[in-house]
């Protein structure tokens, strides 16, 4: 059984370490939000040093929220909304706007609901499935697709490459 959930980065790493496995590379996700990348990077590195010293780490730090990585792919949004041929206009941000969206999570939910073309109860049911749809979008994220133009994605790729290079 895992220890009681400590929602800090160090607490989450302690829970992972408690599982008892050996990890070649630990990817630590932390949205930058208002704190900024440097503060999150310091937070991740400090937690890694305290809980898993010597382990290779790749920070995943989206500029605002992870959903900013997901709002750019119109085809995937329409597909996830079960309406791939839908013609209703979607207000998909440009890649230059994506990392400046105040609430990309709400925008993504709204895009999915609009793309579905549903009304009434079915529309509400789709909105209630948002957490699962968001997870599926993340699983299907095309690393060579629109997201590759975002600076936070480019830094993530650099951090993964650096983490892999640090492996023995």
CSV table of N, CA and C in Angstrom, one decimal:
chain,number,residue,atom,x,y,z
A,1,UNK,N,0.8,-1.2,0.0
A,1,UNK,CA,0.0,0.0,0.0
A,1,UNK,C,0.9,1.3,0.0
A,2,UNK,N,0.5,2.2,-0.8
A,2,UNK,CA,1.3,3.5,-0.9
A,2,UNK,C,1.0,4.3,0.4
A,3,UNK,N,2.0,5.1,0.8
A,3,UNK,CA,1.8,6.0,1.9
A,3,UNK,C,0.7,7.0,1.6
A,4,UNK,N,0.2,7.7,2.6
A,4,UNK,CA,-0.8,8.7,2.3
A,4,UNK,C,-0.3,9.8,1.3
A,5,UNK,N,-1.2,10.2,0.4
A,5,UNK,CA,-0.7,11.1,-0.6
A,5,UNK,C,-0.3,12.4,-0.2
A,6,UNK,N,1.0,12.7,-0.4
A,6,UNK,CA,1.5,14.0,-0.2
A,6,UNK,C,1.6,14.6,-1.6
A,7,UNK,N,0.9,15.7,-1.9
A,7,UNK,CA,0.7,16.2,-3.2
A,7,UNK,C,1.9,17.0,-3.7
A,8,UNK,N,2.9,17.2,-2.9
A,8,UNK,CA,4.1,17.9,-3.3
A,8,UNK,C,4.9,17.0,-4.3
A,9,UNK,N,5.9,17.7,-5.0
A,9,UNK,CA,6.7,16.9,-5.9
A,9,UNK,C,7.5,15.8,-5.1
A,10,UNK,N,8.1,16.2,-4.0
A,10,UNK,CA,8.8,15.3,-3.2
A,10,UNK,C,7.9,14.2,-2.7
A,11,UNK,N,6.7,14.5,-2.3
A,11,UNK,CA,5.8,13.5,-1.8
A,11,UNK,C,5.4,12.5,-2.9
A,12,UNK,N,5.2,13.0,-4.1
A,12,UNK,CA,4.9,12.1,-5.2
A,12,UNK,C,6.1,11.2,-5.5
A,13,UNK,N,7.3,11.8,-5.5
A,13,UNK,CA,8.5,11.0,-5.8
A,13,UNK,C,8.7,9.9,-4.7
A,14,UNK,N,8.4,10.3,-3.5
A,14,UNK,CA,8.5,9.3,-2.4
A,14,UNK,C,7.5,8.1,-2.6
A,15,UNK,N,6.3,8.4,-3.1
A,15,UNK,CA,5.3,7.4,-3.4
A,15,UNK,C,5.9,6.5,-4.5
A,16,UNK,N,6.5,7.1,-5.5
A,16,UNK,CA,7.0,6.3,-6.6
A,16,UNK,C,8.2,5.4,-6.1
A,17,UNK,N,9.0,6.0,-5.3
A,17,UNK,CA,10.2,5.2,-4.7
A,17,UNK,C,9.7,4.1,-3.8
A,18,UNK,N,8.5,4.3,-3.1
A,18,UNK,CA,8.0,3.3,-2.3
A,18,UNK,C,7.5,2.1,-3.0
A,19,UNK,N,7.2,2.2,-4.3
A,19,UNK,CA,6.8,1.1,-5.2
A,19,UNK,C,8.0,0.1,-5.3
A,20,UNK,N,9.2,0.5,-5.1
A,20,UNK,CA,10.3,-0.4,-5.0
A,20,UNK,C,11.0,-0.7,-6.3
A,21,UNK,N,10.6,-0.2,-7.4
A,21,UNK,CA,11.2,-0.5,-8.7
A,21,UNK,C,12.4,0.4,-8.9
A,22,UNK,N,13.3,-0.1,-9.9
A,22,UNK,CA,14.4,0.8,-10.3
A,22,UNK,C,13.9,1.5,-11.6
A,23,UNK,N,14.2,2.8,-11.7
A,23,UNK,CA,13.8,3.6,-12.8
A,23,UNK,C,15.0,4.1,-13.5
A,24,UNK,N,15.1,4.0,-14.8
A,24,UNK,CA,16.2,4.5,-15.6
A,24,UNK,C,16.0,6.0,-15.7
A,25,UNK,N,14.8,6.5,-15.9
A,25,UNK,CA,14.6,7.9,-16.1
A,25,UNK,C,13.2,8.3,-15.5
A,26,UNK,N,13.2,9.3,-14.7
A,26,UNK,CA,12.0,9.8,-14.0
A,26,UNK,C,11.6,11.0,-14.7
A,27,UNK,N,10.4,11.0,-15.3
A,27,UNK,CA,9.8,12.2,-15.9
A,27,UNK,C,8.9,12.8,-14.9
A,28,UNK,N,9.2,14.1,-14.5
A,28,UNK,CA,8.4,14.8,-13.5
A,28,UNK,C,7.6,15.9,-14.1
A,29,UNK,N,6.3,15.8,-14.1
A,29,UNK,CA,5.4,16.8,-14.7
A,29,UNK,C,5.0,17.9,-13.6
A,30,UNK,N,5.2,19.1,-14.0
A,30,UNK,CA,4.7,20.2,-13.1
A,30,UNK,C,4.4,21.4,-14.0
A,31,UNK,N,3.1,21.8,-14.1
A,31,UNK,CA,2.7,23.0,-14.9
A,31,UNK,C,3.5,24.2,-14.3
A,32,UNK,N,3.9,25.1,-15.2
A,32,UNK,CA,4.6,26.3,-14.8
A,32,UNK,C,3.6,27.2,-14.1
A,33,UNK,N,2.4,27.3,-14.6
A,33,UNK,CA,1.4,28.2,-14.1
A,33,UNK,C,2.0,29.6,-13.9
A,34,UNK,N,1.7,30.2,-12.8
A,34,UNK,CA,2.2,31.6,-12.5
A,34,UNK,C,3.7,31.6,-12.0
A,35,UNK,N,4.1,30.5,-11.5
A,35,UNK,CA,5.5,30.4,-10.8
A,35,UNK,C,6.6,30.5,-11.9
A,36,UNK,N,6.4,30.0,-13.1
A,36,UNK,CA,7.4,30.1,-14.1
A,36,UNK,C,8.2,28.9,-14.2
A,37,UNK,N,8.9,28.7,-15.3
A,37,UNK,CA,9.7,27.5,-15.5
A,37,UNK,C,10.8,27.3,-14.6
A,38,UNK,N,11.6,28.4,-14.3
A,38,UNK,CA,12.7,28.3,-13.5
A,38,UNK,C,12.4,27.9,-12.0
A,39,UNK,N,11.3,28.4,-11.5
A,39,UNK,CA,10.9,28.0,-10.1
A,39,UNK,C,10.5,26.5,-10.1
A,40,UNK,N,9.7,26.1,-11.1
A,40,UNK,CA,9.3,24.7,-11.2
A,40,UNK,C,10.5,23.8,-11.4
A,41,UNK,N,11.5,24.2,-12.2
A,41,UNK,CA,12.7,23.4,-12.4
A,41,UNK,C,13.5,23.2,-11.1
A,42,UNK,N,13.6,24.3,-10.4
A,42,UNK,CA,14.2,24.3,-9.0
A,42,UNK,C,13.5,23.3,-8.1
A,43,UNK,N,12.2,23.4,-8.1
A,43,UNK,CA,11.3,22.6,-7.3
A,43,UNK,C,11.5,21.1,-7.6
A,44,UNK,N,11.6,20.8,-8.9
A,44,UNK,CA,11.7,19.4,-9.3
A,44,UNK,C,13.1,18.9,-9.0
A,45,UNK,N,14.1,19.7,-9.3
A,45,UNK,CA,15.5,19.2,-9.0
A,45,UNK,C,15.8,19.1,-7.5
A,46,UNK,N,15.2,20.0,-6.7
A,46,UNK,CA,15.4,19.8,-5.2
A,46,UNK,C,14.7,18.6,-4.7
A,47,UNK,N,13.5,18.3,-5.2
A,47,UNK,CA,12.8,17.1,-4.8
A,47,UNK,C,13.5,15.8,-5.3
A,48,UNK,N,14.0,15.8,-6.5
A,48,UNK,CA,14.8,14.7,-7.0
A,48,UNK,C,16.0,14.4,-6.1
A,49,UNK,N,16.7,15.5,-5.8
A,49,UNK,CA,18.0,15.3,-5.0
A,49,UNK,C,17.6,14.8,-3.6
A,50,UNK,N,16.5,15.3,-3.0
A,50,UNK,CA,16.1,14.9,-1.7
A,50,UNK,C,15.6,13.4,-1.6
A,51,UNK,N,14.8,13.0,-2.7
A,51,UNK,CA,14.1,11.7,-2.6
A,51,UNK,C,14.8,10.7,-3.5
A,52,UNK,N,15.3,11.0,-4.6
A,52,UNK,CA,15.9,10.0,-5.5
A,52,UNK,C,17.2,10.5,-6.0
A,53,UNK,N,18.2,10.8,-5.1
A,53,UNK,CA,19.5,11.3,-5.6
A,53,UNK,C,20.2,10.4,-6.5
A,54,UNK,N,20.8,11.0,-7.5
A,54,UNK,CA,21.5,10.2,-8.5
A,54,UNK,C,20.7,9.6,-9.6
A,55,UNK,N,19.3,9.8,-9.5
A,55,UNK,CA,18.5,9.3,-10.6
A,55,UNK,C,18.4,10.3,-11.7
A,56,UNK,N,18.3,9.8,-13.0
A,56,UNK,CA,18.2,10.7,-14.1
A,56,UNK,C,16.7,11.2,-14.1
A,57,UNK,N,16.6,12.5,-14.5
A,57,UNK,CA,15.3,13.2,-14.5
A,57,UNK,C,15.0,14.0,-15.7
A,58,UNK,N,13.8,14.0,-16.2
A,58,UNK,CA,13.4,14.8,-17.3
A,58,UNK,C,12.2,15.6,-16.9
A,59,UNK,N,12.4,16.9,-16.6
A,59,UNK,CA,11.2,17.7,-16.2
A,59,UNK,C,10.3,17.9,-17.4
A,60,UNK,N,9.0,17.9,-17.1
A,60,UNK,CA,7.9,18.2,-18.2
A,60,UNK,C,7.2,19.4,-17.6
A,61,UNK,N,7.5,20.6,-18.1
A,61,UNK,CA,6.9,21.8,-17.6
A,61,UNK,C,6.2,22.6,-18.7
A,62,UNK,N,4.9,22.4,-18.9
A,62,UNK,CA,4.2,23.2,-19.9
A,62,UNK,C,4.1,24.6,-19.3
A,63,UNK,N,4.1,25.6,-20.2
A,63,UNK,CA,4.1,27.0,-19.8
A,63,UNK,C,2.9,27.3,-18.9
A,64,UNK,N,1.7,26.9,-19.2
A,64,UNK,CA,0.5,27.2,-18.4
A,64,UNK,C,0.0,25.9,-17.8
A,65,UNK,N,-0.6,25.1,-18.7
A,65,UNK,CA,-1.1,23.8,-18.3
A,65,UNK,C,-0.9,22.9,-19.4
A,66,UNK,N,-0.9,21.6,-19.2
A,66,UNK,CA,-0.7,20.6,-20.2
A,66,UNK,C,-1.7,20.7,-21.3
A,67,UNK,N,-2.9,21.2,-21.0
A,67,UNK,CA,-4.0,21.3,-22.0
A,67,UNK,C,-3.6,22.3,-23.1
A,68,UNK,N,-2.6,23.2,-22.8
A,68,UNK,CA,-2.2,24.1,-23.9
A,68,UNK,C,-1.5,23.3,-25.0
A,69,UNK,N,-0.9,22.1,-24.7
A,69,UNK,CA,-0.3,21.2,-25.7
A,69,UNK,C,-1.4,20.5,-26.5
A,70,UNK,N,-2.6,20.5,-26.0
A,70,UNK,CA,-3.7,19.7,-26.7
A,70,UNK,C,-4.7,20.5,-27.5
A,71,UNK,N,-4.7,21.8,-27.4
A,71,UNK,CA,-5.7,22.6,-28.0
A,71,UNK,C,-5.4,22.9,-29.5
A,72,UNK,N,-4.3,22.5,-30.0
A,72,UNK,CA,-3.9,22.9,-31.3
A,72,UNK,C,-4.3,22.0,-32.4
A,73,UNK,N,-4.6,20.7,-32.1
A,73,UNK,CA,-4.8,19.7,-33.1
A,73,UNK,C,-6.3,19.5,-33.4
A,74,UNK,N,-6.8,20.3,-34.3
A,74,UNK,CA,-8.2,20.3,-34.6
A,74,UNK,C,-8.7,18.9,-35.0
A,75,UNK,N,-8.0,18.2,-35.8
A,75,UNK,CA,-8.4,16.8,-36.3
A,75,UNK,C,-8.6,15.9,-35.1
A,76,UNK,N,-7.6,15.9,-34.1
A,76,UNK,CA,-7.7,15.1,-33.0
A,76,UNK,C,-8.9,15.5,-32.1
A,77,UNK,N,-9.1,16.8,-31.9
A,77,UNK,CA,-10.2,17.3,-31.1
A,77,UNK,C,-11.6,16.8,-31.7
A,78,UNK,N,-11.7,17.0,-33.0
A,78,UNK,CA,-13.0,16.5,-33.7
A,78,UNK,C,-13.1,15.0,-33.6
A,79,UNK,N,-12.0,14.3,-33.7
A,79,UNK,CA,-12.1,12.8,-33.6
A,79,UNK,C,-12.5,12.4,-32.2
A,80,UNK,N,-11.9,13.0,-31.2
A,80,UNK,CA,-12.2,12.7,-29.8
A,80,UNK,C,-13.6,13.0,-29.5
A,81,UNK,N,-14.2,14.0,-30.1
A,81,UNK,CA,-15.6,14.4,-29.9
A,81,UNK,C,-16.5,13.6,-30.7
A,82,UNK,N,-16.0,12.5,-31.3
A,82,UNK,CA,-16.8,11.6,-32.1
A,82,UNK,C,-17.5,12.3,-33.3
A,83,UNK,N,-16.9,13.3,-33.9
A,83,UNK,CA,-17.5,14.0,-35.0
A,83,UNK,C,-16.3,14.4,-35.9
A,84,UNK,N,-15.5,13.5,-36.5
A,84,UNK,CA,-14.4,13.9,-37.2
A,84,UNK,C,-14.7,14.7,-38.5
A,85,UNK,N,-15.9,14.5,-39.0
A,85,UNK,CA,-16.2,15.3,-40.3
A,85,UNK,C,-17.0,16.5,-40.0
A,86,UNK,N,-17.1,16.9,-38.7
A,86,UNK,CA,-17.8,18.1,-38.3
A,86,UNK,C,-17.3,19.4,-39.0
A,87,UNK,N,-18.3,20.2,-39.3
A,87,UNK,CA,-17.9,21.5,-40.0
A,87,UNK,C,-18.1,22.7,-39.1
A,88,UNK,N,-18.7,22.5,-37.9
A,88,UNK,CA,-18.9,23.7,-37.1
A,88,UNK,C,-17.5,24.4,-36.8
A,89,UNK,N,-17.5,25.7,-36.9
A,89,UNK,CA,-16.2,26.4,-36.6
A,89,UNK,C,-15.7,26.2,-35.2
A,90,UNK,N,-14.5,26.0,-35.1
A,90,UNK,CA,-13.8,25.9,-33.7
A,90,UNK,C,-12.8,27.1,-33.6
A,91,UNK,N,-12.7,27.6,-32.5
A,91,UNK,CA,-11.8,28.7,-32.2
A,91,UNK,C,-10.5,28.1,-31.7
A,92,UNK,N,-9.8,27.4,-32.7
A,92,UNK,CA,-8.5,26.8,-32.3
A,92,UNK,C,-7.5,28.0,-32.3
A,93,UNK,N,-6.7,28.1,-31.2
A,93,UNK,CA,-5.7,29.1,-31.2
A,93,UNK,C,-4.5,28.8,-32.1
A,94,UNK,N,-3.8,29.8,-32.4
A,94,UNK,CA,-2.6,29.6,-33.2
A,94,UNK,C,-1.5,29.1,-32.2
A,95,UNK,N,-0.4,28.6,-32.8
A,95,UNK,CA,0.6,28.1,-31.9
A,95,UNK,C,1.2,29.3,-31.1
A,96,UNK,N,1.2,30.5,-31.6
A,96,UNK,CA,1.7,31.6,-30.9
A,96,UNK,C,0.8,32.0,-29.7
A,97,UNK,N,-0.4,31.7,-29.8
A,97,UNK,CA,-1.4,32.1,-28.8
A,97,UNK,C,-1.5,31.0,-27.7
A,98,UNK,N,-1.2,29.7,-28.0
A,98,UNK,CA,-1.6,28.6,-27.2
A,98,UNK,C,-1.0,28.7,-25.8
A,99,UNK,N,0.3,29.2,-25.6
A,99,UNK,CA,0.9,29.2,-24.3
A,99,UNK,C,0.5,30.5,-23.5
A,100,UNK,N,-0.3,31.3,-24.1
A,100,UNK,CA,-0.7,32.5,-23.4
A,100,UNK,C,-2.2,32.4,-23.0
A,101,UNK,N,-2.9,31.3,-23.3
A,101,UNK,CA,-4.3,31.2,-22.9
A,101,UNK,C,-4.4,31.1,-21.4
A,102,UNK,N,-5.3,31.9,-20.8
A,102,UNK,CA,-5.4,32.0,-19.4
A,102,UNK,C,-5.9,30.6,-18.8
A,103,UNK,N,-6.8,30.0,-19.5
A,103,UNK,CA,-7.4,28.7,-18.9
A,103,UNK,C,-7.5,27.7,-20.1
A,104,UNK,N,-6.4,27.1,-20.5
A,104,UNK,CA,-6.5,26.1,-21.6
A,104,UNK,C,-7.3,24.9,-21.3
A,105,UNK,N,-7.5,24.5,-20.0
A,105,UNK,CA,-8.3,23.4,-19.7
A,105,UNK,C,-9.8,23.7,-20.1
A,106,UNK,N,-10.3,24.8,-19.7
A,106,UNK,CA,-11.7,25.2,-20.1
A,106,UNK,C,-11.8,25.3,-21.6
A,107,UNK,N,-10.8,25.9,-22.2
A,107,UNK,CA,-10.9,26.0,-23.7
A,107,UNK,C,-10.9,24.7,-24.3
A,108,UNK,N,-10.1,23.7,-23.9
A,108,UNK,CA,-10.1,22.4,-24.5
A,108,UNK,C,-11.5,21.7,-24.3
A,109,UNK,N,-12.1,21.8,-23.1
A,109,UNK,CA,-13.4,21.3,-22.8
A,109,UNK,C,-14.4,21.9,-23.8
A,110,UNK,N,-14.4,23.2,-23.9
A,110,UNK,CA,-15.3,23.9,-24.8
A,110,UNK,C,-15.1,23.5,-26.3
A,111,UNK,N,-13.9,23.3,-26.7
A,111,UNK,CA,-13.6,22.9,-28.1
A,111,UNK,C,-14.2,21.5,-28.3
A,112,UNK,N,-14.0,20.6,-27.4
A,112,UNK,CA,-14.6,19.2,-27.5
A,112,UNK,C,-16.1,19.2,-27.6
A,113,UNK,N,-16.7,20.0,-26.7
A,113,UNK,CA,-18.2,20.1,-26.7
A,113,UNK,C,-18.7,20.7,-28.0
A,114,UNK,N,-18.1,21.7,-28.4
A,114,UNK,CA,-18.5,22.4,-29.7
A,114,UNK,C,-18.3,21.4,-30.9
A,115,UNK,N,-17.1,20.8,-30.9
A,115,UNK,CA,-16.8,19.9,-32.0
A,115,UNK,C,-17.8,18.7,-32.1
A,116,UNK,N,-18.3,18.3,-31.0
A,116,UNK,CA,-19.2,17.2,-31.0
A,116,UNK,C,-20.5,17.5,-31.8
A,117,UNK,N,-21.0,18.7,-31.8
A,117,UNK,CA,-22.2,19.1,-32.4
A,117,UNK,C,-23.4,18.6,-31.6
A,118,UNK,N,-23.2,18.1,-30.4
A,118,UNK,CA,-24.3,17.6,-29.6
A,118,UNK,C,-25.1,18.7,-28.9
A,119,UNK,N,-26.3,18.4,-28.5
A,119,UNK,CA,-27.1,19.3,-27.8
A,119,UNK,C,-27.7,18.6,-26.6
A,120,UNK,N,-28.2,19.4,-25.6
A,120,UNK,CA,-29.0,18.8,-24.5
A,120,UNK,C,-28.2,17.9,-23.6
A,121,UNK,N,-28.8,16.8,-23.3
A,121,UNK,CA,-28.2,15.8,-22.3
A,121,UNK,C,-27.0,15.2,-22.9
A,122,UNK,N,-26.9,14.9,-24.2
A,122,UNK,CA,-25.8,14.3,-24.8
A,122,UNK,C,-24.6,15.2,-24.7
A,123,UNK,N,-24.8,16.5,-24.9
A,123,UNK,CA,-23.7,17.5,-24.8
A,123,UNK,C,-23.2,17.5,-23.3
A,124,UNK,N,-24.1,17.5,-22.4
A,124,UNK,CA,-23.7,17.5,-21.0
A,124,UNK,C,-22.9,16.2,-20.6
A,125,UNK,N,-23.4,15.1,-21.1
A,125,UNK,CA,-22.7,13.8,-20.9
A,125,UNK,C,-21.3,13.8,-21.5
A,126,UNK,N,-21.1,14.4,-22.6
A,126,UNK,CA,-19.8,14.5,-23.2
A,126,UNK,C,-18.9,15.4,-22.3
A,127,UNK,N,-19.4,16.5,-21.9
A,127,UNK,CA,-18.7,17.4,-21.0
A,127,UNK,C,-18.2,16.7,-19.7
A,128,UNK,N,-19.1,15.9,-19.2
A,128,UNK,CA,-18.7,15.1,-18.0
A,128,UNK,C,-17.6,14.1,-18.3
A,129,UNK,N,-17.5,13.7,-19.5
A,129,UNK,CA,-16.4,12.7,-19.8
A,129,UNK,C,-15.1,13.4,-20.1
A,130,UNK,N,-15.0,14.7,-19.9
A,130,UNK,CA,-13.8,15.5,-20.3
A,130,UNK,C,-12.5,14.9,-19.7
A,131,UNK,N,-12.5,14.5,-18.4
A,131,UNK,CA,-11.2,14.0,-17.9
A,131,UNK,C,-10.7,12.8,-18.8
A,132,UNK,N,-11.5,11.9,-19.2
A,132,UNK,CA,-11.1,10.7,-20.0
A,132,UNK,C,-10.7,11.2,-21.4
A,133,UNK,N,-11.5,12.1,-22.0
A,133,UNK,CA,-11.2,12.6,-23.3
A,133,UNK,C,-9.8,13.3,-23.3
A,134,UNK,N,-9.6,14.1,-22.3
A,134,UNK,CA,-8.3,14.8,-22.2
A,134,UNK,C,-7.1,13.8,-22.1
A,135,UNK,N,-7.3,12.7,-21.3
A,135,UNK,CA,-6.3,11.7,-21.2
A,135,UNK,C,-6.0,11.0,-22.5
A,136,UNK,N,-7.1,10.7,-23.2
A,136,UNK,CA,-6.9,10.1,-24.6
A,136,UNK,C,-6.2,11.0,-25.5
A,137,UNK,N,-6.6,12.3,-25.5
A,137,UNK,CA,-5.9,13.3,-26.4
A,137,UNK,C,-4.4,13.3,-26.0
A,138,UNK,N,-4.0,13.3,-24.8
A,138,UNK,CA,-2.6,13.3,-24.4
A,138,UNK,C,-1.9,12.0,-24.8
A,139,UNK,N,-2.6,10.9,-24.7
A,139,UNK,CA,-2.0,9.6,-25.2
A,139,UNK,C,-1.8,9.7,-26.7
A,140,UNK,N,-2.6,10.3,-27.4
A,140,UNK,CA,-2.5,10.4,-28.9
A,140,UNK,C,-1.8,11.6,-29.4
A,141,UNK,N,-1.3,12.4,-28.5
A,141,UNK,CA,-0.5,13.6,-28.9
A,141,UNK,C,0.6,13.3,-29.9
A,142,UNK,N,0.5,13.9,-31.1
A,142,UNK,CA,1.5,13.7,-32.1
A,142,UNK,C,2.7,14.6,-31.8
A,143,UNK,N,3.9,14.0,-31.4
A,143,UNK,CA,5.0,14.8,-31.1
A,143,UNK,C,5.6,15.6,-32.3
A,144,UNK,N,5.2,15.2,-33.5
A,144,UNK,CA,5.6,15.9,-34.7
A,144,UNK,C,4.5,16.8,-35.2
A,145,UNK,N,3.4,16.9,-34.5
A,145,UNK,CA,2.3,17.7,-34.9
A,145,UNK,C,2.4,19.1,-34.5
A,146,UNK,N,1.2,19.8,-34.4
A,146,UNK,CA,1.3,21.2,-34.0
A,146,UNK,C,2.0,21.6,-32.7
A,147,UNK,N,2.0,20.7,-31.8
A,147,UNK,CA,2.6,20.9,-30.5
A,147,UNK,C,4.1,21.2,-30.6
A,148,UNK,N,4.8,20.6,-31.7
A,148,UNK,CA,6.2,20.8,-31.8
A,148,UNK,C,6.7,22.2,-32.0
A,149,UNK,N,5.7,23.1,-32.2
A,149,UNK,CA,6.1,24.5,-32.4
A,149,UNK,C,6.1,25.3,-31.1
A,150,UNK,N,5.6,24.7,-30.0
A,150,UNK,CA,5.5,25.4,-28.7
A,150,UNK,C,6.9,25.3,-28.0
A,151,UNK,N,7.3,26.4,-27.4
A,151,UNK,CA,8.6,26.5,-26.8
A,151,UNK,C,8.6,25.5,-25.6
A,152,UNK,N,7.5,25.3,-24.8
A,152,UNK,CA,7.6,24.4,-23.7
A,152,UNK,C,7.7,23.0,-24.1
A,153,UNK,N,7.1,22.6,-25.3
A,153,UNK,CA,7.3,21.3,-25.8
A,153,UNK,C,8.7,21.1,-26.3
A,154,UNK,N,9.3,22.1,-26.9
A,154,UNK,CA,10.7,22.0,-27.4
A,154,UNK,C,11.6,21.8,-26.2
A,155,UNK,N,11.4,22.5,-25.1
A,155,UNK,CA,12.2,22.3,-23.9
A,155,UNK,C,12.0,21.0,-23.3
A,156,UNK,N,10.8,20.5,-23.3
A,156,UNK,CA,10.5,19.1,-22.8
A,156,UNK,C,11.3,18.1,-23.6
A,157,UNK,N,11.3,18.2,-24.9
A,157,UNK,CA,12.1,17.3,-25.7
A,157,UNK,C,13.6,17.4,-25.4
A,158,UNK,N,14.1,18.6,-25.2
A,158,UNK,CA,15.5,18.8,-24.8
A,158,UNK,C,15.8,18.2,-23.4
A,159,UNK,N,14.8,18.3,-22.5
A,159,UNK,CA,15.0,17.8,-21.1
A,159,UNK,C,15.0,16.2,-21.2
A,160,UNK,N,14.1,15.6,-22.0
A,160,UNK,CA,14.1,14.2,-22.1
A,160,UNK,C,15.4,13.7,-22.7
A,161,UNK,N,15.9,14.4,-23.7
A,161,UNK,CA,17.2,14.0,-24.4
A,161,UNK,C,18.3,14.1,-23.4
A,162,UNK,N,18.3,15.2,-22.6
A,162,UNK,CA,19.4,15.4,-21.6
A,162,UNK,C,19.3,14.3,-20.5
A,163,UNK,N,18.0,14.0,-20.1
A,163,UNK,CA,17.8,12.9,-19.1
A,163,UNK,C,18.3,11.6,-19.6
A,164,UNK,N,18.0,11.3,-20.8
A,164,UNK,CA,18.5,10.0,-21.4
A,164,UNK,C,20.0,10.0,-21.5
A,165,UNK,N,20.6,11.1,-21.8
A,165,UNK,CA,22.1,11.2,-22.0
A,165,UNK,C,22.7,11.0,-20.6
A,166,UNK,N,22.0,11.3,-19.5
A,166,UNK,CA,22.6,11.2,-18.2
A,166,UNK,C,22.6,9.8,-17.7
A,167,UNK,N,21.9,8.9,-18.4
A,167,UNK,CA,21.9,7.5,-18.0
A,167,UNK,C,23.2,6.8,-18.1
A,168,UNK,N,23.5,5.9,-17.1
A,168,UNK,CA,24.8,5.2,-17.2
A,168,UNK,C,24.9,4.3,-18.4
